[in-house]
Short mmCIF file of C-alpha atoms and ligand atoms in Angstrom, two decimals:
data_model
loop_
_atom_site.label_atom_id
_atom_site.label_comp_id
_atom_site.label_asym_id
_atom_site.label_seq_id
_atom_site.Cartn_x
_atom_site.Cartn_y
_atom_site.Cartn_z
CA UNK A 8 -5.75 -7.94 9.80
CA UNK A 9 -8.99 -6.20 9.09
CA UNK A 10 -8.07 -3.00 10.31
CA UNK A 11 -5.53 -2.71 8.11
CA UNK A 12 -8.00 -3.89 5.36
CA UNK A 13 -10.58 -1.59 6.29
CA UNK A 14 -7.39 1.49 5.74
CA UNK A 15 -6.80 -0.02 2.67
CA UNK A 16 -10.66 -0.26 1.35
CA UNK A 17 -11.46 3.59 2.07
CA UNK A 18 -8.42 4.90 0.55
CA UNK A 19 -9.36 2.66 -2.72
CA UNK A 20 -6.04 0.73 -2.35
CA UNK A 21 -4.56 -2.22 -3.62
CA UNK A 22 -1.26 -3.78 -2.02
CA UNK A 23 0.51 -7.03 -3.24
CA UNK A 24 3.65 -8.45 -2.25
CA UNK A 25 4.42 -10.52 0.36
CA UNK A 26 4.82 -9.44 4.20
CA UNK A 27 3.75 -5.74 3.72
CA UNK A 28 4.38 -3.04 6.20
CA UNK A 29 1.35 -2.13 7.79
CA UNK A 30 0.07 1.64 6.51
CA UNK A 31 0.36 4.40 9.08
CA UNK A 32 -1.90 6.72 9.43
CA UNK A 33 -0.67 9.51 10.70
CA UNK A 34 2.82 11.39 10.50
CA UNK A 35 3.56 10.14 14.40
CA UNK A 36 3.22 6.85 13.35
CA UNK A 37 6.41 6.69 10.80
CA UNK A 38 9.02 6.68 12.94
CA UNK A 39 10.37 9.77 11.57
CA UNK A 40 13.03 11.98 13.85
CA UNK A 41 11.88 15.25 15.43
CA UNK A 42 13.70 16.95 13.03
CA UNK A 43 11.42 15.85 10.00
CA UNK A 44 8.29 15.77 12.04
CA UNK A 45 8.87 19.38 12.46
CA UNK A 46 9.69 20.62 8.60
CA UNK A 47 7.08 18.69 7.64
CA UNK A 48 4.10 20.17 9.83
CA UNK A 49 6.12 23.66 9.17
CA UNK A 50 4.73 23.14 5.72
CA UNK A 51 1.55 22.67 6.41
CA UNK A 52 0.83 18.98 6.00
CA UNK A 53 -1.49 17.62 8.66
CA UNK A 54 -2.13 14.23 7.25
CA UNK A 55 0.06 12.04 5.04
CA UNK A 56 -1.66 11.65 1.67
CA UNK A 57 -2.96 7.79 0.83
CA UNK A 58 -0.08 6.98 -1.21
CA UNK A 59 2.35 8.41 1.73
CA UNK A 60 0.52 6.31 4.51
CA UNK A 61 0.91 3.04 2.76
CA UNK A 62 4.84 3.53 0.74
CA UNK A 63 6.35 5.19 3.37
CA UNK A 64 6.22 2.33 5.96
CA UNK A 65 6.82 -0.16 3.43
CA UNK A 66 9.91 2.11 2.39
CA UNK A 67 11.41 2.71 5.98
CA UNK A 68 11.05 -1.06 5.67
CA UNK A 69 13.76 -1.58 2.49
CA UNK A 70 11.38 -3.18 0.22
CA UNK A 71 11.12 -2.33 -3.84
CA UNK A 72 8.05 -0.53 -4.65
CA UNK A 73 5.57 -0.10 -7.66
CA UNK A 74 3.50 2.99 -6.67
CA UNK A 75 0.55 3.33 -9.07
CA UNK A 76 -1.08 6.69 -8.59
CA UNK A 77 -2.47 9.68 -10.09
CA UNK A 78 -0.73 12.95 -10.09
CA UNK A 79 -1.07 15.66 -7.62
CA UNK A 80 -1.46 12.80 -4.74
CA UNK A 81 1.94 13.28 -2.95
CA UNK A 82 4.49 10.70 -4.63
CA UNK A 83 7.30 13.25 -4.10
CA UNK A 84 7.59 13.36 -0.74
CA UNK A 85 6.53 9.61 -0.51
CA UNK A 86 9.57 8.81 -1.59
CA UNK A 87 11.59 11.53 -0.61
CA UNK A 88 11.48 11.45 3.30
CA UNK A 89 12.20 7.67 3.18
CA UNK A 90 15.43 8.58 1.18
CA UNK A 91 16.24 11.30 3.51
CA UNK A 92 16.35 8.49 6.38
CA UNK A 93 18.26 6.02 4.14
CA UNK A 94 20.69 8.57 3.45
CA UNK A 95 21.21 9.73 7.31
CA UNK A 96 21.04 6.03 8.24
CA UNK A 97 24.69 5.76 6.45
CA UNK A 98 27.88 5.36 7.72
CA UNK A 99 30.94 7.25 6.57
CA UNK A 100 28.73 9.63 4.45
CA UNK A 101 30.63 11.88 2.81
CA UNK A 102 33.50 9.60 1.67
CA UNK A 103 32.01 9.60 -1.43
CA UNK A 104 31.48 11.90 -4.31
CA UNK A 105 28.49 10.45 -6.06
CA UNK A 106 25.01 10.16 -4.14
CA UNK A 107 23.58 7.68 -2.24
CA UNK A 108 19.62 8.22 -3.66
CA UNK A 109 19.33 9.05 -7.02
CA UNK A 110 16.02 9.94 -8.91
CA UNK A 111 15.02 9.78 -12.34
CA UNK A 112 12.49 12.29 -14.00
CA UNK A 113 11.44 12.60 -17.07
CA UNK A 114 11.86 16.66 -17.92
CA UNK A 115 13.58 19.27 -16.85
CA UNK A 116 10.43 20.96 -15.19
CA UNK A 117 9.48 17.79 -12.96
CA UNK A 118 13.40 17.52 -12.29
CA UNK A 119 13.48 21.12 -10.60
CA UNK A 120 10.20 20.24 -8.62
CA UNK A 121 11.84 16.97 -6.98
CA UNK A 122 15.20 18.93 -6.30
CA UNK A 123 12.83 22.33 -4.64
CA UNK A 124 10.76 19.29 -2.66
CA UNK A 125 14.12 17.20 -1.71
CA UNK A 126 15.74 20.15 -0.89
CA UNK A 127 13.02 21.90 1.52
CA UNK A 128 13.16 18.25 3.29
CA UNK A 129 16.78 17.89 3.10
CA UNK A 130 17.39 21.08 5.54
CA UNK A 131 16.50 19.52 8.07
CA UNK A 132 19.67 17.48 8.66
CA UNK A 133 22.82 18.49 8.88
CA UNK A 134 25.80 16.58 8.04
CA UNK A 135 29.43 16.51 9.43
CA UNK A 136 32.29 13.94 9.11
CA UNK A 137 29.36 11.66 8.58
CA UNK A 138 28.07 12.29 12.01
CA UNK A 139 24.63 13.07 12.38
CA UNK A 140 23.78 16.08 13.53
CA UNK A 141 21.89 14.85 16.65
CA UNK A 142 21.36 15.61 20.48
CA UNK A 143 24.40 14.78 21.55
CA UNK A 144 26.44 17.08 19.14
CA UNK A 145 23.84 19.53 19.83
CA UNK A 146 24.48 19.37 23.78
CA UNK A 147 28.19 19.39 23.46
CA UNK A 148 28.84 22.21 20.60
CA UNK A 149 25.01 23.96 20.20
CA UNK A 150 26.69 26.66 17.94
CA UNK A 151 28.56 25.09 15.77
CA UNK A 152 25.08 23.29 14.38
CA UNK A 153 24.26 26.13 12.24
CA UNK A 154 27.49 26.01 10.66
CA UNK A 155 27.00 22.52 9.47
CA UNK A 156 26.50 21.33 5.99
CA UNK A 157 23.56 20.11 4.62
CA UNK A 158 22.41 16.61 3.44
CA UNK A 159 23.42 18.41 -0.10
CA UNK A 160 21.00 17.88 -3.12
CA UNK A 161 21.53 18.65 -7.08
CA UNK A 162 19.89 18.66 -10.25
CA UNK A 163 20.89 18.08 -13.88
CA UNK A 164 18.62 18.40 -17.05
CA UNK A 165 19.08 18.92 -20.35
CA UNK A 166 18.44 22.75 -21.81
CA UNK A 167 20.82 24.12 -19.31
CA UNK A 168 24.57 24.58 -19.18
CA UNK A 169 26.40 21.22 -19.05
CA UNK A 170 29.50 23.35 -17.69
CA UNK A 171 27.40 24.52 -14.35
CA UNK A 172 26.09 21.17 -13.72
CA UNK A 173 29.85 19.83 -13.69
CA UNK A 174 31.09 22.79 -11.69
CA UNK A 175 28.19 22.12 -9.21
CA UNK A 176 28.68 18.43 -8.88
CA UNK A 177 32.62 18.28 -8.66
CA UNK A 178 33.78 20.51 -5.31
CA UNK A 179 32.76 17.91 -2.04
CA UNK A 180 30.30 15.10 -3.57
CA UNK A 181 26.47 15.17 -2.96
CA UNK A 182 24.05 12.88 -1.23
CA UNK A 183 20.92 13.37 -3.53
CA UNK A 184 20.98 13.77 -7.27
CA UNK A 185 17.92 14.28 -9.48
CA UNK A 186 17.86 14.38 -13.41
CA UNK A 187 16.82 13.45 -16.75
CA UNK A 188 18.43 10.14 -17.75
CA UNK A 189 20.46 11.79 -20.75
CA UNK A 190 22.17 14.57 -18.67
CA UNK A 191 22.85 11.64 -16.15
CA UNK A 192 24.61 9.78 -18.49
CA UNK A 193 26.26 12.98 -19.85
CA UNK A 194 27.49 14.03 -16.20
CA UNK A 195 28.91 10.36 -15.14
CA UNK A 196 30.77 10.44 -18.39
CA UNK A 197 32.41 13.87 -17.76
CA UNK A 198 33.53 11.85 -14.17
CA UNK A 199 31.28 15.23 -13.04
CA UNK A 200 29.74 12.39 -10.73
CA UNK A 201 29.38 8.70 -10.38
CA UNK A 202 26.46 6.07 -9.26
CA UNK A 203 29.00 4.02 -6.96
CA UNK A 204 27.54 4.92 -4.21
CA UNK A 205 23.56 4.96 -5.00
CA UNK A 206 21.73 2.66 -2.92
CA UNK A 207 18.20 4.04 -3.20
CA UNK A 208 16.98 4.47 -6.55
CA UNK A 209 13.95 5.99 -7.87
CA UNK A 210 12.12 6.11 -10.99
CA UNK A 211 9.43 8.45 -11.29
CA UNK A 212 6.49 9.03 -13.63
CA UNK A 213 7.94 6.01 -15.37
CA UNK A 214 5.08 6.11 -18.01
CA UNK A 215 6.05 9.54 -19.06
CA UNK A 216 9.44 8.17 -19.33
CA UNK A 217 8.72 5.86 -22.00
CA UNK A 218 6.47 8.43 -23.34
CA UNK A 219 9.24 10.28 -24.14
CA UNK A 220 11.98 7.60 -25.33
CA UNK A 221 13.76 6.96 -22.71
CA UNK A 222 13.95 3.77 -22.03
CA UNK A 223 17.01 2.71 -22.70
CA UNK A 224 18.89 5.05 -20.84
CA UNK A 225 16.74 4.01 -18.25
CA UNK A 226 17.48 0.71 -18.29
CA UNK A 227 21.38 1.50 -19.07
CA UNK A 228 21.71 3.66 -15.89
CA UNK A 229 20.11 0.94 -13.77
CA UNK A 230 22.03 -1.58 -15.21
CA UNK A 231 25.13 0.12 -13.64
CA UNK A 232 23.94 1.10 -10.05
CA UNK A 233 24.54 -1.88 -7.67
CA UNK A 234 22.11 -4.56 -7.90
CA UNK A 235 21.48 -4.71 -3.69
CA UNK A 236 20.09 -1.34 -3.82
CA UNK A 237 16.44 -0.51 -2.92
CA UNK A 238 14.43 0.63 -5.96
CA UNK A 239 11.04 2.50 -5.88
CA UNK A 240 9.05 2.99 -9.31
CA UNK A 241 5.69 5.49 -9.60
CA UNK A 242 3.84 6.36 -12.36
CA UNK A 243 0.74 7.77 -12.97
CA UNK A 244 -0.19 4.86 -15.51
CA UNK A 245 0.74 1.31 -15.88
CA UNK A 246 0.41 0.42 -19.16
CA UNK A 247 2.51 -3.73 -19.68
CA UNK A 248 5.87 -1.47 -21.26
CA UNK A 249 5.82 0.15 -17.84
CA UNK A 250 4.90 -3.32 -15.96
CA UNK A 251 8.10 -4.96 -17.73
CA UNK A 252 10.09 -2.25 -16.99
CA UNK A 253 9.35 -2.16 -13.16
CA UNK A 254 9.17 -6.44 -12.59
CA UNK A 255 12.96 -6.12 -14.10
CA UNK A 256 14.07 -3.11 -12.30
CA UNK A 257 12.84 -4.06 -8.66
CA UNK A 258 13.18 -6.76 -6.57
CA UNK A 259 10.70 -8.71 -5.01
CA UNK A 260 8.40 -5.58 -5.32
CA UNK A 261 5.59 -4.42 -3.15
CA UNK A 262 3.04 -3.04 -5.09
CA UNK A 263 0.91 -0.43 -4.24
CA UNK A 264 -1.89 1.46 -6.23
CA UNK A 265 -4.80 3.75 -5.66
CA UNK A 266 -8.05 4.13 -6.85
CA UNK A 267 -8.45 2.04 -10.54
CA UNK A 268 -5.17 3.16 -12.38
CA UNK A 269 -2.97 0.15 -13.21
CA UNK A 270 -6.28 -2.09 -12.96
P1 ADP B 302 2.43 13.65 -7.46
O1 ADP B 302 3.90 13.40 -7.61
O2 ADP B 302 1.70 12.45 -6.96
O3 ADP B 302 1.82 14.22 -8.69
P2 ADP B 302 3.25 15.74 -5.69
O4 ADP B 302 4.25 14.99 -4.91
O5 ADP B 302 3.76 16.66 -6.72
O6 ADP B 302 2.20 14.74 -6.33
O7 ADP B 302 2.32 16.51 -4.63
C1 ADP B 302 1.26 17.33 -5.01
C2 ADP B 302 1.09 18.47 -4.01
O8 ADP B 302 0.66 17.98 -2.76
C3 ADP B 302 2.38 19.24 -3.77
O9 ADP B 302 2.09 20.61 -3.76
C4 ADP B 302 2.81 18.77 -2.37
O10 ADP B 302 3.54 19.76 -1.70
C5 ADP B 302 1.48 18.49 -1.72
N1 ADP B 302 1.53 17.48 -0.63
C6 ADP B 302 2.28 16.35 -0.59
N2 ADP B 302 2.03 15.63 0.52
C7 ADP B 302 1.11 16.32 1.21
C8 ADP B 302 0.43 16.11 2.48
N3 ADP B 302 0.67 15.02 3.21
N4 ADP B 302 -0.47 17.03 2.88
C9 ADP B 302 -0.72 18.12 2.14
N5 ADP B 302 -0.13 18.39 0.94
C10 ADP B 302 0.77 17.51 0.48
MG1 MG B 303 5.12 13.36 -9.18
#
């Protein structure tokens, strides 16, 4: 309607796709538990950014995203709090080894920042037997919460010890797991983890990722994660490699971009 066009026009956005979620404005507005709410205004944020107000609905919603914008405008968390909810949404959660959201980055450096912003998130929840750490537990055992373990996140990159990163992934499984595409590949075939068990996928600074060759690990790791699972692509540029990569990667994708990048 033309409020939400009127959103759209003064944060310079363009949306395509077919039945979008409507963008929220404000934090209140997502639906998020108390729990997030609260990390998140710990840190300082007061407003979601304009690529937060429009993925994150359309996120919480399960739809495939293309997120076009520049850097320093918030993609991290845009994707990372609607992974955090995927990933508490689960049943049986920690029947697994592998994790359920897994995140591809080009370097080591932008690797580290997604685990440090994943991970500040990720304390929020805790995580026992697969039941979520919520009111009730809280009313029936209120000191056994601190004890609980955490939605647990790791990172692998090259330039470090492959040996660590297996130690670190074996013991007890994990639920989010960031990396380069060649240590990926390196860890699944150690069996240090597996992608069984990833249903939220995301690809970020995709153009970088070509950039730096790649693509065909790219393509070979999301050829073997499960083809039902919810995908989200960003990048900073969208030159057509990147536009190929994305149409074969997602599904039915809503595409969102701000200001004139990927025009
Ligand atoms: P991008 O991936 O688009 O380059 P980042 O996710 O790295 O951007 O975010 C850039 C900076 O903005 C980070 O320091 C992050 O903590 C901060 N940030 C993210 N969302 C918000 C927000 N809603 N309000 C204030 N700062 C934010
Ligand atoms: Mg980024």
């Amino acid at each position: 309607d033309e409020r939400v066009k009127e959103i759209r026009r003064e944060l310079d956005m363009h949306v395509s796709g077919a039945d979008v979620a409507k963008p929220c404005i404000s934090f209140a507005h997502f639906g998020f538990d108390e729990a997030l709410l609260n990390v998140i205004i710990k840190h300082g944020y007061s407003e979601p950014t304009g690529i937060q107000k429009q993925a994150v609905p359309v996120a919480m919603s399960g739809r495939d995203i293309i997120g076009i914008a520049k850097t320093g405008s918030g993609k991290t968390a845009a994707f990372i709090w609607p992974m955090l909810i995927h990933i508490m949404d689960q049943e049986e959660l920690q029947k697994g080894e592998g994790p359920i959201g897994l995140i591809l980055a080009p370097t080591r450096e932008l690797a580290s920042q997604i685990y440090t912003e994943a991970k500040k998130f990720a304390k929020s929840y805790g995580l026992r037997n697969g039941i979520k750490n919520d009111a009730h537990t809280t009313l029936s055992a209120p000191s056994q919460i601190l004890a609980l373990p955490k939605c647990r996140v790791a990172a692998v990159y090259g330039g470090a010890s492959k040996m660590d990163q297996f130690k670190e992934l074996r013991p007890g499984g994990i639920e989010i797991l960031v990396g380069t595409p060649g240590r990926l590949i390196d860890m699944v075939k150690m069996k240090a983890t597996n992608f069984r068990r990833v249903s939220f996928l995301v690809l970020d600074e995709a153009d970088r990722m070509f950039d730096l060759g790649f693509e065909p690990q790219v393509r070979s790791i999301c050829d073997n994660i499960r083809p039902d699972r919810q995908t989200l692509l960003f990048s900073a540029t969208f030159p057509k490699k990147v536009e190929i990569l994305a149409r074969e990667v997602t599904t039915e994708p809503v595409r969102i971009s701000i200001g004139s990048v990927g025009q």
